Short mmCIF file of C-alpha atoms and ligand atoms in Angstrom, two decimals:
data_model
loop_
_atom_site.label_atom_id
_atom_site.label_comp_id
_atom_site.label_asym_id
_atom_site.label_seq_id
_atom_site.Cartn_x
_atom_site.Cartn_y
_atom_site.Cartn_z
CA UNK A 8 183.65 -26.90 44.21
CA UNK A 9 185.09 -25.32 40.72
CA UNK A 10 181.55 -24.15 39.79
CA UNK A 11 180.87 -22.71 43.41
CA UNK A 12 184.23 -20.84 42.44
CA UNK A 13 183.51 -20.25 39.10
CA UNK A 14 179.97 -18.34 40.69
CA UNK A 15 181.72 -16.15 42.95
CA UNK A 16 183.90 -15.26 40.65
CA UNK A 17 181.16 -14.11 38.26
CA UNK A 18 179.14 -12.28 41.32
CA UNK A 19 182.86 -10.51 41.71
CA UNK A 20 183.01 -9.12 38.10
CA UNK A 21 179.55 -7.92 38.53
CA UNK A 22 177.79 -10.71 36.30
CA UNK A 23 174.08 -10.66 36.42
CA UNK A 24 171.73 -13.54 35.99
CA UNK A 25 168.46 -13.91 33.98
CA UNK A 26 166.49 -17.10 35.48
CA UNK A 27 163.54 -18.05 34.23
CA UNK A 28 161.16 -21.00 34.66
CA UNK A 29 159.93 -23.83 32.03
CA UNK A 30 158.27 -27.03 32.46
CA UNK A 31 158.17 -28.36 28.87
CA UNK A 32 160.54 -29.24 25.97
CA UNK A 33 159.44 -26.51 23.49
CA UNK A 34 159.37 -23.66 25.88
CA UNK A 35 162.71 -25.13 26.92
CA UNK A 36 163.78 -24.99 23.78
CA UNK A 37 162.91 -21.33 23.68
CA UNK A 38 164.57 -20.10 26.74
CA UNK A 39 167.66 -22.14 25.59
CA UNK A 40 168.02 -20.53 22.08
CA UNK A 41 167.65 -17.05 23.90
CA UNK A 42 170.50 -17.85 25.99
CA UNK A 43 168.98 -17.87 29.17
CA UNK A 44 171.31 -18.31 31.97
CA UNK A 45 169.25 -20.68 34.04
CA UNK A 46 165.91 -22.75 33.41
CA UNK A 47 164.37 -23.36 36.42
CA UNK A 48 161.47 -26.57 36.69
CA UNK A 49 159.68 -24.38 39.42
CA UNK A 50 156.96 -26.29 41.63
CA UNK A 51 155.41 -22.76 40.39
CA UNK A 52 154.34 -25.94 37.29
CA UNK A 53 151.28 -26.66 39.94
CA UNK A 54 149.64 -23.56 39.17
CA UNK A 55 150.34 -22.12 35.96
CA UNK A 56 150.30 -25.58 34.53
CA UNK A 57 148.50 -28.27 36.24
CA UNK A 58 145.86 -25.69 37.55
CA UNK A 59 146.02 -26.81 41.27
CA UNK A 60 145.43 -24.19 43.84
CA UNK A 61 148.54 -23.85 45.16
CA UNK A 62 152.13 -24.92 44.30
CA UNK A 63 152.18 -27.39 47.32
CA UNK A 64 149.78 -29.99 45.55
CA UNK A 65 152.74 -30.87 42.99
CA UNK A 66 154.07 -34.48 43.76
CA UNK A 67 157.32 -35.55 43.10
CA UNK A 68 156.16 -37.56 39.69
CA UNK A 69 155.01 -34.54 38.09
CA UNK A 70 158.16 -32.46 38.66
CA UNK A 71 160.13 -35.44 37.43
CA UNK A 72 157.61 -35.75 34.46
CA UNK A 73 158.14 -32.32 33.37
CA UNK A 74 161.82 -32.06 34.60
CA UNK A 75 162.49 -34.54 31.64
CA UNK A 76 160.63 -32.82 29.08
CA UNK A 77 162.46 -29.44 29.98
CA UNK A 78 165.82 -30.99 29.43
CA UNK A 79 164.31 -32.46 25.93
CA UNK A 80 163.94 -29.43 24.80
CA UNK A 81 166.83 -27.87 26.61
CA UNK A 82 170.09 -30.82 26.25
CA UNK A 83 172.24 -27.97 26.98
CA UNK A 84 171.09 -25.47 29.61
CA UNK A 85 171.98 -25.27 33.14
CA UNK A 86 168.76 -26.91 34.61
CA UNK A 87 167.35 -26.56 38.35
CA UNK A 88 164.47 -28.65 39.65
CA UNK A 89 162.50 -27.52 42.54
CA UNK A 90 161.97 -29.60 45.09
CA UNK A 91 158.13 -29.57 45.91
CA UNK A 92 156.97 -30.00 49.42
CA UNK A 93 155.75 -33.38 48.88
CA UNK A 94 158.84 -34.49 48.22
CA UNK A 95 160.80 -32.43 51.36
CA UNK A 96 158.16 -32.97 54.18
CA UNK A 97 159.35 -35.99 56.06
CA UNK A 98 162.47 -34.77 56.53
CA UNK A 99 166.35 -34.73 55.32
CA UNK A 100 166.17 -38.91 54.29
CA UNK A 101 163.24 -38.47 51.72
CA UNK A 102 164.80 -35.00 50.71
CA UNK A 103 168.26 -36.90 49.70
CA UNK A 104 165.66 -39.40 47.94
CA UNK A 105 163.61 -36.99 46.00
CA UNK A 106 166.79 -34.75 45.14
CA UNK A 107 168.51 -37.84 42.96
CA UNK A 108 165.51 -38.92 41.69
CA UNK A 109 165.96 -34.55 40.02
CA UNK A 110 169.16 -35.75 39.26
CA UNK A 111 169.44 -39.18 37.61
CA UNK A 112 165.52 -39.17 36.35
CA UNK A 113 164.74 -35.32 35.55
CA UNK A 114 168.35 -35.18 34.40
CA UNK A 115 168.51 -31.98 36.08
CA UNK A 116 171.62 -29.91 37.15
CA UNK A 117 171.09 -29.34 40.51
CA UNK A 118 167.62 -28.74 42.66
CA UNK A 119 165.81 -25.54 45.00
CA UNK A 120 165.02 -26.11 48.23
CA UNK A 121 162.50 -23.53 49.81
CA UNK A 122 163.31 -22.37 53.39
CA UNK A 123 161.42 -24.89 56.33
CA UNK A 124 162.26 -26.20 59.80
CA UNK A 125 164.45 -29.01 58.47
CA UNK A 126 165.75 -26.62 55.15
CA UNK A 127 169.72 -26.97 56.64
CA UNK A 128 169.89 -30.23 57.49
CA UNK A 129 168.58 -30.95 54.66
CA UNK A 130 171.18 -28.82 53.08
CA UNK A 131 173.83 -30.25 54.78
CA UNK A 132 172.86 -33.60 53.92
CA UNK A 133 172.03 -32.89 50.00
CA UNK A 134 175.74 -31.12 50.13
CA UNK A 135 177.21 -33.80 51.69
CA UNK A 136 176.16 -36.64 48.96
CA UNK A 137 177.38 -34.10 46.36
CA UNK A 138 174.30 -32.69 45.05
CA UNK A 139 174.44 -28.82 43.96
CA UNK A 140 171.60 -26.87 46.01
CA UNK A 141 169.75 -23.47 45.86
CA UNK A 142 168.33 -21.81 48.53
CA UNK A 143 165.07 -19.96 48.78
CA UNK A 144 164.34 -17.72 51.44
CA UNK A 145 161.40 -14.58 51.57
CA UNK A 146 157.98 -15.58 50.53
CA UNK A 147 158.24 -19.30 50.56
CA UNK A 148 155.20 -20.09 48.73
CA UNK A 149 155.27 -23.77 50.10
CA UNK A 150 154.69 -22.88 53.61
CA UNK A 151 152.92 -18.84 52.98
CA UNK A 152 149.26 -20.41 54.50
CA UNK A 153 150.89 -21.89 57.51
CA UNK A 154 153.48 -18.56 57.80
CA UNK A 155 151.21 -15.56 57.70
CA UNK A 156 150.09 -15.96 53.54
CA UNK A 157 151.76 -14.55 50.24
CA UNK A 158 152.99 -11.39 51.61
CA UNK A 159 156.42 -9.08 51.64
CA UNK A 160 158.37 -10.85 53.97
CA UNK A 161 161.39 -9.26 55.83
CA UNK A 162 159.56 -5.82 56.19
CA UNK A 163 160.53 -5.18 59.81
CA UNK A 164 164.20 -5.30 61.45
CA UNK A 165 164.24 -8.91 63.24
CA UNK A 166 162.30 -10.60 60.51
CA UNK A 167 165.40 -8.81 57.98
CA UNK A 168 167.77 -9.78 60.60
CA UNK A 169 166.52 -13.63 60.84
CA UNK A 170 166.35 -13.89 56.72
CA UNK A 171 169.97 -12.28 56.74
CA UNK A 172 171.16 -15.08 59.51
CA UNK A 173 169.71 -17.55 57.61
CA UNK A 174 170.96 -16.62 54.11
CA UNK A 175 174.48 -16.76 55.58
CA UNK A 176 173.69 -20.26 56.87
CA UNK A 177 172.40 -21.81 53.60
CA UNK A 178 175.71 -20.07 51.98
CA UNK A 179 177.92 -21.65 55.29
CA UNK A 180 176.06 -24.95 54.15
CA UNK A 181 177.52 -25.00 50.83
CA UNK A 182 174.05 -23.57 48.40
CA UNK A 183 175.70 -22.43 45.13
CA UNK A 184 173.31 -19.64 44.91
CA UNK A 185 169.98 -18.22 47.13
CA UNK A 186 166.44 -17.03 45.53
CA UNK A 187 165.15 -14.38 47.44
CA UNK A 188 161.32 -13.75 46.80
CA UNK A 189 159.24 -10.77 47.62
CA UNK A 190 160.88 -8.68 50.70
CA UNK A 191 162.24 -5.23 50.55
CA UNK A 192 164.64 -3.80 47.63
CA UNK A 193 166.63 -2.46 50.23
CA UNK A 194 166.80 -5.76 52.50
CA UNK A 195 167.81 -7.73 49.31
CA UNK A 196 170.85 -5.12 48.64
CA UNK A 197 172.46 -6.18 52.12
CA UNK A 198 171.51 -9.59 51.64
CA UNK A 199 173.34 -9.29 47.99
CA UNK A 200 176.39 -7.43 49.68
CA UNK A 201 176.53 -9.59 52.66
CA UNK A 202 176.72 -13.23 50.52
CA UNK A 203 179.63 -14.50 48.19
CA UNK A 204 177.15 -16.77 45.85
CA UNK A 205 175.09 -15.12 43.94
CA UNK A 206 171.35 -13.46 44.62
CA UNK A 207 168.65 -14.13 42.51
CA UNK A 208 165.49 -11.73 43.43
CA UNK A 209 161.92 -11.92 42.18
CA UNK A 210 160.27 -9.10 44.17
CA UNK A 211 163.30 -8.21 45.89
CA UNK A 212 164.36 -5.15 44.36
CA UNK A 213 167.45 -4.19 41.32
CA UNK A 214 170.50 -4.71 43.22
CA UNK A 215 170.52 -8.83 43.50
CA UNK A 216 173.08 -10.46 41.45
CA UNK A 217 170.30 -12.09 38.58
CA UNK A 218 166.27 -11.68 38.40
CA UNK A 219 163.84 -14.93 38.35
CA UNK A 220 160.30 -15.21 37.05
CA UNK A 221 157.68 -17.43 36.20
CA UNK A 222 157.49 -17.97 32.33
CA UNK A 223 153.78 -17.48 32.07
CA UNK A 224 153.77 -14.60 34.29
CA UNK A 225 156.15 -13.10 31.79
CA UNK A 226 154.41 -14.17 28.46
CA UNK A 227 150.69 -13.30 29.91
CA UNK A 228 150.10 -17.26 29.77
CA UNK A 229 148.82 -17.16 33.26
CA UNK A 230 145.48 -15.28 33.40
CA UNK A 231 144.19 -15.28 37.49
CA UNK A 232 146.30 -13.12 39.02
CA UNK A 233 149.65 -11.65 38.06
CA UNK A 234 152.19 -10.88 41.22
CA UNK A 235 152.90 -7.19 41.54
CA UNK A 236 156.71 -8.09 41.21
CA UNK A 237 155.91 -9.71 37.46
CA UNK A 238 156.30 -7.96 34.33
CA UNK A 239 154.56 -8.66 31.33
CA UNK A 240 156.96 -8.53 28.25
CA UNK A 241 154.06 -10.03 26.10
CA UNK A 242 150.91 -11.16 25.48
CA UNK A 243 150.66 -14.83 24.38
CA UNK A 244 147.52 -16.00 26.37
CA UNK A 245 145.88 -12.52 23.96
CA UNK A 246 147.92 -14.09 20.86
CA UNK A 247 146.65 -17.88 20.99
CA UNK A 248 143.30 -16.96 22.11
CA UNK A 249 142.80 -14.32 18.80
CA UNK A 250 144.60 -17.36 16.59
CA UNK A 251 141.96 -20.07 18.15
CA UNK A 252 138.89 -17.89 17.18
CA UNK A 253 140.35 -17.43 13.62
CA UNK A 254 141.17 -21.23 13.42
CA UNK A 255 137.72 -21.80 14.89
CA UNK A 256 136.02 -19.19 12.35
CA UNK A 257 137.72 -21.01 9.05
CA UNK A 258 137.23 -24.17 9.82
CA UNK A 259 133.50 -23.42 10.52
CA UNK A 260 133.23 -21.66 7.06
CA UNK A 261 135.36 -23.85 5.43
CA UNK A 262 138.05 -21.61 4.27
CA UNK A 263 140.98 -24.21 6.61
CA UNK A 264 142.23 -26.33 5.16
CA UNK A 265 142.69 -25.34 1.26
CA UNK A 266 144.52 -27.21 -1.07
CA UNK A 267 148.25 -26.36 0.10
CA UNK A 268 147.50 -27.91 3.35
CA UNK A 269 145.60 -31.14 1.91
CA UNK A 270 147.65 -34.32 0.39
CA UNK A 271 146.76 -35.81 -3.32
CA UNK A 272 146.54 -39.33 -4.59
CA UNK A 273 147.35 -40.42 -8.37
CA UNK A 274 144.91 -39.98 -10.33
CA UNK A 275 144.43 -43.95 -11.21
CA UNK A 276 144.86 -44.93 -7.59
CA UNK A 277 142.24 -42.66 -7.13
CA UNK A 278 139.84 -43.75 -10.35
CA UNK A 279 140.15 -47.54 -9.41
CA UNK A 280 139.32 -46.53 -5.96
CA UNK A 281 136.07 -44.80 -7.14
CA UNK A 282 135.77 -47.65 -9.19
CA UNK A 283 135.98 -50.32 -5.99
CA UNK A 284 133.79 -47.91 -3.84
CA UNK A 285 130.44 -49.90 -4.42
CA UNK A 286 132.13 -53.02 -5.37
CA UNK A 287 132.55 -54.31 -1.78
O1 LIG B 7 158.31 -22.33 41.68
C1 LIG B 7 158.84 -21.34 41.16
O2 LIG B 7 158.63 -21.02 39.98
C2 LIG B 7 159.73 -20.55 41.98
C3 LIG B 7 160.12 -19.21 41.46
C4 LIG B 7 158.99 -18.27 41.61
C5 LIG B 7 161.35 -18.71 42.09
O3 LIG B 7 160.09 -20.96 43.03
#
């Protein structure tokens, strides 16, 4: 209850939030020295890391897998897992199960839930045992092929209308704070306005309350598509892949490793080994 406070406070003196994603210590350990306001293990892992197709082939293991190697790297930082599908799907009892296992395994902070049917009563019972919950609402990448695909969501009045209702009934079901993905900048300011917690947006426009993205969509790690909403504030995919071909290049012509990265022996050791080479 004091950090639900403590959030609505912030939202009230105007605080915004950076979010952004990791799924391993080092890049934990990045976002955490940088002050990052939240790390988020996003089931987004499937696809930039594991290479599936889509986010809903991540099971429960592999979040929990790389849910402890975030907070490795990050022993400090607020730390959110995302609750994949596979761990959500039959319903509110496996939900409760899946969302300690984030909390007592992954050593996370708290855990996402995307919107689906059963997303408040699962809610309500995740609140109820005293675990801290996000929301998700918009494009809910989970469910996009069975909900009309990865699209702007919200773009006409009743579809704004029924993300607005159900915003305010994650925030009546006690979510400390909502991710809104990909619908209108202007739909996302009355969402902002309307809520006490605060309003994360990722394709949703300026005026939320903090911005999340997907680390590799950020760094140019992930190279098949980047989302229109995604800004690329570097290059690192460009970076490794010149620094492999130069590794690649010296070690073919022998110019890595020279002597300052090679180890040396004393010189006796290294005569009465000579001397023991044909010995047997
Ligand atoms: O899985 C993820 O990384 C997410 C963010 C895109 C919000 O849900």
């Amino acid at each position: 209850m004091g950090f639900l406070n403590e959030l609505v406070k912030a939202k009230k003196r105007k605080k915004k939030w950076a979010v952004l994603t990791a799924y391993d210590a080092p890049t934990a350990e990045i976002l955490e020295k940088a002050g990052i306001d939240w790390i988020l293990v996003g089931d987004s892992l499937g696809m930039v890391v594991l290479g599936y197709p889509s986010t809903a082939d991540v099971t429960m293991d592999e979040m929990i897998h790389h849910c402890k190697a975030v907070r490795r790297g990050a022993p400090h930082a607020f730390v959110i897992g995302d609750m994949p599908l596979k761990g959500v799907e039959q319903g509110p009892r496996q939900a409760l199960l899946s969302a300690q296992r984030f909390l007592h395994e992954g050593r996370c902070d708290a855990v996402k839930i995307e919107w689906n049917n059963s997303a408040l009563e699962i809610v309500n019972r995740l609140i109820a045992e005293g675990v801290p919950v996000m929301g998700h609402l918009g494009l809910t990448p989970q469910t996009a092929a069975a909900t009309g695909g990865y699209r702007v969501q919200a773009r006409d009045a009743a579809s704004a209308l029924e993300t607005l209702r159900r915003a305010k009934a994650l925030e009546a079901g006690g979510v400390f704070a909502l991710i809104l993905e990909c619908v209108p900048a202007a739909v996302a300011r009355e969402i902002t306005k309307s809520l006490k917690i605060p309003v994360i947006g990722i394709g949703a426009g300026p005026t939320c309350d903090g911005q999340v993205l997907v680390l590799h969509d950020l760094a140019g790690l992930f190279s098949k598509f980047t989302p229109r909403f995604a800004k690329r504030y570097c290059e690192a995919g460009r970076l490794i892949q010149t620094a492999v071909q130069r590794y690649a290049a010296e070690a073919r012509s022998g110019k890595f490793p020279r002597a300052k990265h090679s180890f040396k022996i004393d010189k006796e050791e290294l005569r009465v080994f000579k001397g023991g080479l044909h010995g047997g």
